[in-house]
Short mmCIF file of C-alpha atoms in Angstrom, two decimals:
data_model
loop_
_atom_site.label_atom_id
_atom_site.label_comp_id
_atom_site.label_asym_id
_atom_site.label_seq_id
_atom_site.Cartn_x
_atom_site.Cartn_y
_atom_site.Cartn_z
CA LEU A 1 -26.04 0.90 13.56
CA THR A 2 -23.46 3.49 12.47
CA GLY A 3 -20.72 0.90 12.02
CA ILE A 4 -22.96 -1.36 9.96
CA SER A 5 -24.11 1.55 7.78
CA GLU A 6 -20.55 2.72 7.11
CA SER A 7 -19.40 -0.82 6.30
CA ALA A 8 -22.30 -1.31 3.90
CA ALA A 9 -21.53 2.01 2.18
CA PHE A 10 -17.89 1.07 1.64
CA PHE A 11 -18.75 -2.44 0.44
CA LEU A 12 -21.14 -0.92 -2.12
CA GLY A 13 -18.21 1.11 -3.41
CA ALA A 14 -16.44 -2.18 -4.14
CA LEU A 15 -18.89 -2.68 -7.02
CA SER A 16 -16.97 -0.01 -8.98
CA SER A 17 -15.01 -1.15 -12.04
CA MET A 18 -12.00 0.99 -11.05
CA PRO A 19 -9.37 -1.21 -9.35
CA ALA A 20 -8.16 1.56 -7.03
CA VAL A 21 -11.69 2.39 -5.83
CA ARG A 22 -12.59 -1.29 -5.43
CA THR A 23 -9.49 -2.04 -3.36
CA PHE A 24 -9.96 1.02 -1.15
CA SER A 25 -13.64 0.21 -0.57
CA LEU A 26 -12.89 -3.38 0.45
CA TYR A 27 -10.14 -2.35 2.85
CA ALA A 28 -12.18 0.50 4.34
CA GLY A 29 -15.34 -1.60 4.73
CA MET A 30 -13.47 -4.43 6.41
CA ALA A 31 -11.60 -2.00 8.68
CA VAL A 32 -14.84 -0.36 9.85
CA PHE A 33 -16.44 -3.78 10.44
CA ILE A 34 -13.47 -5.08 12.45
CA ASN A 35 -13.43 -1.83 14.45
CA PHE A 36 -17.11 -2.36 15.28
CA ILE A 37 -16.43 -5.94 16.43
CA LEU A 38 -13.54 -4.78 18.63
CA GLN A 39 -15.71 -2.06 20.21
CA ILE A 40 -18.43 -4.50 21.28
CA THR A 41 -15.93 -7.13 22.53
CA CYS A 42 -12.37 -6.11 23.40
CA PHE A 43 -13.09 -2.45 24.16
CA LEU A 44 -15.82 -3.28 26.70
CA ALA A 45 -13.59 -5.82 28.39
CA VAL A 46 -10.69 -3.38 28.67
CA MET A 47 -13.01 -0.65 29.94
CA MET A 48 -14.34 -2.99 32.67
CA LEU A 49 -10.77 -3.81 33.70
CA ASP A 50 -10.00 -0.09 33.93
CA ILE A 51 -13.07 0.47 36.13
CA LYS A 52 -11.92 -2.31 38.44
CA ARG A 53 -8.47 -0.69 38.56
CA GLN A 54 -9.98 2.64 39.60
CA ARG A 55 -12.10 1.02 42.32
CA SER A 56 -9.06 -0.80 43.69
CA ASN A 57 -7.11 2.51 43.84
CA ARG A 58 -4.35 1.46 41.44
CA LEU A 59 -2.28 3.65 39.12
CA ASP A 60 -3.29 3.91 35.49
CA VAL A 61 0.10 3.22 33.84
CA CYS A 62 1.53 0.96 36.52
CA CYS A 63 -1.73 -0.82 37.28
CA CYS A 64 -0.03 -3.29 39.61
CA VAL A 65 1.01 -0.51 42.02
CA PRO A 66 -1.74 0.38 44.53
CA MET A 67 -2.16 3.91 45.91
CA SER A 68 -2.57 4.73 49.55
CA LYS A 69 -6.05 5.77 50.67
CA LYS A 70 -4.79 9.26 51.52
CA VAL A 71 -3.30 9.83 48.09
CA ALA A 72 -6.35 8.29 46.45
CA GLY A 73 -8.71 10.52 48.42
CA GLU A 74 -6.76 13.65 47.51
CA ALA A 75 -6.52 12.70 43.86
CA GLN A 76 -10.13 11.67 43.47
CA PRO A 77 -11.75 15.14 43.17
CA SER A 78 -9.21 16.44 40.64
CA GLY A 79 -9.48 15.40 37.02
CA GLY A 80 -5.81 15.81 36.21
CA ILE A 81 -3.56 18.70 35.29
CA ILE A 82 -5.16 19.24 31.86
CA PHE A 83 -8.67 19.21 33.32
CA MET A 84 -7.70 21.71 36.03
CA PHE A 85 -6.00 23.95 33.46
CA MET A 86 -9.04 23.95 31.15
CA GLN A 87 -11.52 24.48 33.99
CA ASP A 88 -9.73 27.03 36.14
CA MET A 89 -7.63 29.00 33.66
CA TYR A 90 -8.35 28.51 29.94
CA SER A 91 -12.16 28.63 30.14
CA HIS A 92 -12.12 31.84 32.20
CA PHE A 93 -9.63 33.42 29.82
CA LEU A 94 -11.59 32.42 26.71
CA MET A 95 -14.92 33.71 28.03
CA GLN A 96 -13.65 37.25 28.54
CA PHE A 97 -15.36 39.73 26.20
CA PRO A 98 -12.20 41.07 24.44
CA VAL A 99 -10.93 37.52 23.89
CA ARG A 100 -14.25 36.45 22.40
CA VAL A 101 -14.23 39.40 20.01
CA ILE A 102 -10.65 38.68 18.92
CA THR A 103 -11.48 35.00 18.47
CA MET A 104 -14.44 35.78 16.21
CA ILE A 105 -12.39 38.24 14.15
CA VAL A 106 -9.54 35.76 13.67
CA PHE A 107 -12.00 33.00 12.76
CA THR A 108 -13.73 35.27 10.21
CA PHE A 109 -10.43 36.20 8.56
CA VAL A 110 -9.30 32.57 8.40
CA PHE A 111 -12.65 31.50 6.97
CA CYS A 112 -12.66 34.23 4.31
CA GLY A 113 -9.03 33.50 3.45
CA SER A 114 -9.86 29.83 2.98
CA LEU A 115 -12.73 30.70 0.65
CA SER A 116 -10.51 32.99 -1.40
CA ARG A 117 -8.03 30.16 -2.03
CA ILE A 118 -10.65 27.73 -3.35
CA PRO A 119 -10.24 28.86 -7.03
CA HIS A 120 -6.50 28.19 -6.75
CA LEU A 121 -6.90 24.55 -5.71
CA SER A 122 -5.59 22.06 -8.22
CA VAL A 123 -8.27 20.14 -10.08
CA GLY A 124 -8.24 16.37 -9.99
CA LEU A 125 -6.23 13.77 -8.09
CA ASP A 126 -2.64 12.81 -8.70
CA GLN A 127 -2.88 9.53 -10.61
CA THR A 128 0.22 8.12 -8.93
CA LEU A 129 -1.56 8.11 -5.56
CA ALA A 130 -3.87 5.33 -6.78
CA LEU A 131 -0.98 3.02 -7.75
CA PRO A 132 1.21 0.73 -5.62
CA LYS A 133 4.86 1.66 -5.28
CA ASP A 134 6.01 -1.28 -7.41
CA SER A 135 3.59 -0.57 -10.27
CA TYR A 136 5.09 -0.25 -13.74
CA LEU A 137 2.73 2.67 -14.42
CA LEU A 138 4.62 4.88 -11.94
CA LYS A 139 7.56 5.16 -14.32
CA TYR A 140 5.17 6.01 -17.15
CA PHE A 141 3.51 8.81 -15.19
CA HIS A 142 6.86 10.18 -14.02
CA GLU A 143 8.14 10.26 -17.61
CA MET A 144 4.95 11.98 -18.73
CA ASN A 145 5.35 14.66 -16.04
CA ASP A 146 9.04 15.23 -16.76
CA VAL A 147 9.05 15.06 -20.56
CA PHE A 148 5.47 15.63 -21.72
CA ARG A 149 4.04 18.27 -19.42
CA VAL A 150 0.57 18.16 -20.94
CA GLY A 151 -2.61 18.06 -18.88
CA SER A 152 -6.02 16.70 -19.69
CA PRO A 153 -7.22 17.16 -23.30
CA VAL A 154 -9.87 19.77 -24.00
CA TYR A 155 -12.23 19.78 -26.96
CA PHE A 156 -13.90 22.77 -28.62
CA VAL A 157 -17.02 21.62 -30.44
CA VAL A 158 -18.91 23.72 -32.98
CA LYS A 159 -22.69 23.37 -32.75
CA ASP A 160 -24.63 21.55 -35.45
CA GLY A 161 -25.77 23.63 -38.41
CA PHE A 162 -22.55 25.58 -38.93
CA ASP A 163 -21.72 26.03 -42.63
CA TYR A 164 -18.00 25.27 -42.87
CA ALA A 165 -17.87 25.85 -46.62
CA VAL A 166 -19.05 29.47 -46.35
CA ASN A 167 -17.60 30.37 -42.94
CA THR A 168 -14.27 28.60 -43.19
CA ASP A 169 -12.30 31.63 -42.02
CA LYS A 170 -14.29 31.72 -38.75
CA VAL A 171 -12.94 28.39 -37.46
CA CYS A 172 -9.58 27.82 -39.15
CA SER A 173 -6.20 29.11 -37.97
CA THR A 174 -4.05 28.89 -41.10
CA ALA A 175 -3.00 31.67 -43.46
CA GLY A 176 -5.95 33.67 -44.73
CA CYS A 177 -8.13 32.99 -41.70
CA SER A 178 -9.64 35.73 -39.58
CA LYS A 179 -7.70 36.79 -36.51
CA TYR A 180 -10.95 36.45 -34.57
CA SER A 181 -11.58 32.87 -35.70
CA LEU A 182 -11.99 30.04 -33.20
CA GLY A 183 -8.58 28.58 -33.99
CA ALA A 184 -6.85 31.95 -33.69
CA GLN A 185 -8.52 32.69 -30.35
CA ILE A 186 -7.42 29.31 -28.96
CA TYR A 187 -3.88 30.02 -30.12
CA MET A 188 -3.91 33.43 -28.43
CA ALA A 189 -5.21 31.82 -25.24
CA SER A 190 -2.31 29.34 -25.29
CA LEU A 191 0.13 32.26 -25.18
CA GLN A 192 -1.42 33.60 -21.94
CA SER A 193 -0.35 30.90 -19.51
CA GLU A 194 -1.02 33.15 -16.52
CA HIS A 195 -4.72 33.37 -17.40
CA THR A 196 -5.57 30.06 -19.14
CA LYS A 197 -4.73 26.38 -18.84
CA ILE A 198 -4.38 25.87 -22.62
CA ALA A 199 -0.83 24.76 -23.39
CA THR A 200 -0.74 24.66 -27.20
CA SER A 201 -2.77 25.69 -30.21
CA ALA A 202 -5.71 23.52 -31.25
CA SER A 203 -5.36 20.63 -33.67
CA SER A 204 -8.23 21.37 -36.06
CA TRP A 205 -9.55 19.07 -38.76
CA VAL A 206 -10.44 22.16 -40.79
CA ASP A 207 -6.77 23.22 -40.94
CA ASP A 208 -5.76 19.68 -41.96
CA PHE A 209 -8.43 19.62 -44.67
CA LEU A 210 -7.34 23.01 -46.06
CA SER A 211 -3.75 21.84 -46.13
CA TRP A 212 -4.77 18.62 -47.90
CA VAL A 213 -6.71 20.31 -50.72
CA ASN A 214 -4.18 23.12 -51.17
CA PRO A 215 -2.90 22.82 -54.77
CA LEU A 216 0.54 24.05 -53.72
CA VAL A 217 1.01 21.10 -51.35
CA THR A 218 -0.28 18.46 -53.81
CA CYS A 219 -1.48 16.09 -51.12
CA CYS A 220 -4.87 15.77 -52.77
CA ARG A 221 -4.28 14.34 -56.25
CA LEU A 222 -6.56 12.62 -58.74
CA VAL A 223 -5.67 10.01 -61.33
CA GLU A 224 -5.65 11.73 -64.69
CA GLY A 225 -8.45 10.41 -66.86
CA ASN A 226 -10.28 8.93 -63.84
CA TYR A 227 -11.14 11.86 -61.61
CA SER A 228 -13.18 9.74 -59.22
CA ASN A 229 -10.07 8.00 -57.83
CA PHE A 230 -7.35 9.56 -55.70
CA CYS A 231 -3.69 8.95 -56.27
CA ASN A 232 -1.98 7.03 -53.52
CA ALA A 233 0.29 9.18 -51.37
CA SER A 234 3.20 6.82 -52.01
CA VAL A 235 2.85 7.16 -55.79
CA THR A 236 5.23 9.72 -57.29
CA SER A 237 4.64 11.74 -60.40
CA LYS A 238 7.12 9.52 -62.31
CA GLU A 239 5.13 6.36 -61.62
CA ALA A 240 1.69 7.65 -62.57
CA THR A 241 0.13 10.75 -64.04
CA CYS A 242 -1.70 12.61 -61.26
CA THR A 243 -3.24 16.03 -61.24
CA PRO A 244 -3.99 18.23 -58.20
CA CYS A 245 -7.56 18.18 -56.96
CA LEU A 246 -7.85 21.97 -57.14
CA ASN A 247 -6.23 24.72 -59.13
CA SER A 248 -5.83 28.41 -58.50
CA THR A 249 -9.23 29.23 -59.99
CA ASP A 250 -10.92 27.00 -57.38
CA MET A 251 -9.42 29.02 -54.50
CA VAL A 252 -10.66 32.26 -52.92
CA ARG A 253 -8.32 33.98 -50.46
CA GLY A 254 -6.46 30.71 -49.99
CA HIS A 255 -9.62 28.69 -49.29
CA PRO A 256 -11.59 26.41 -51.60
CA LYS A 257 -14.84 27.65 -53.04
CA PRO A 258 -17.91 26.38 -51.13
CA LYS A 259 -18.88 23.90 -53.85
CA LYS A 260 -15.36 22.45 -54.09
CA PHE A 261 -15.04 22.44 -50.28
CA MET A 262 -18.16 20.33 -49.78
CA GLY A 263 -17.41 18.17 -52.81
CA TYR A 264 -14.08 16.90 -51.50
CA LEU A 265 -15.27 16.87 -47.91
CA ASN A 266 -18.08 14.47 -48.77
CA LYS A 267 -15.68 12.20 -50.70
#
């Protein structure tokens, strides 16, 4: 019953869409099933042969060599050197009161030490372990580890209802933003590698938007005379007459006014 249950559990894992999990489940399920078949066939036959060997007073390794009745009678009561050691020496030593106290103390320290190391365990599984040795992805993962030492991406999401036009300085990380803003705090966390797992500063769409509408950068430009159309980024000032989307009067502390902010954001 146990073998059939384990085989069924592994075969159910083969329904996964992940190739590594599917392959492992098929191999494991078939291995458990074959092991079950061997236990009810070959193992029983070999065990019966071993019983016949014992009854015929033959050696275990050299089963063709019979033992004399005297040697067999003397060896019959003993269970071997390991059995005699465990029964006559180790068990008596272990059951002594000081030894039992020391054993419990050592076990408690080892158990507590193991618990204390749990937070330091690495998260996740090495992706190369799920690939065959001749896979072309191995070179890719090795290059990523050697050249681009970047872990899993992390996303910081602002809850719905936040007014970006009024509270721009609370989320951005460019010049003029608050030092307590979300972007600034993420940047400060990236500098404390001994306390956080953040490697670099955040890539924020708010910073990109502020840089785009900044009149000093002139990324956001409108066709003069048709302010509903943007100038193409490849068009130079010599080819067409373009004007910046914002001017200095539309900016407050380096940020667009709320009305201008939402106007170009919705475009």
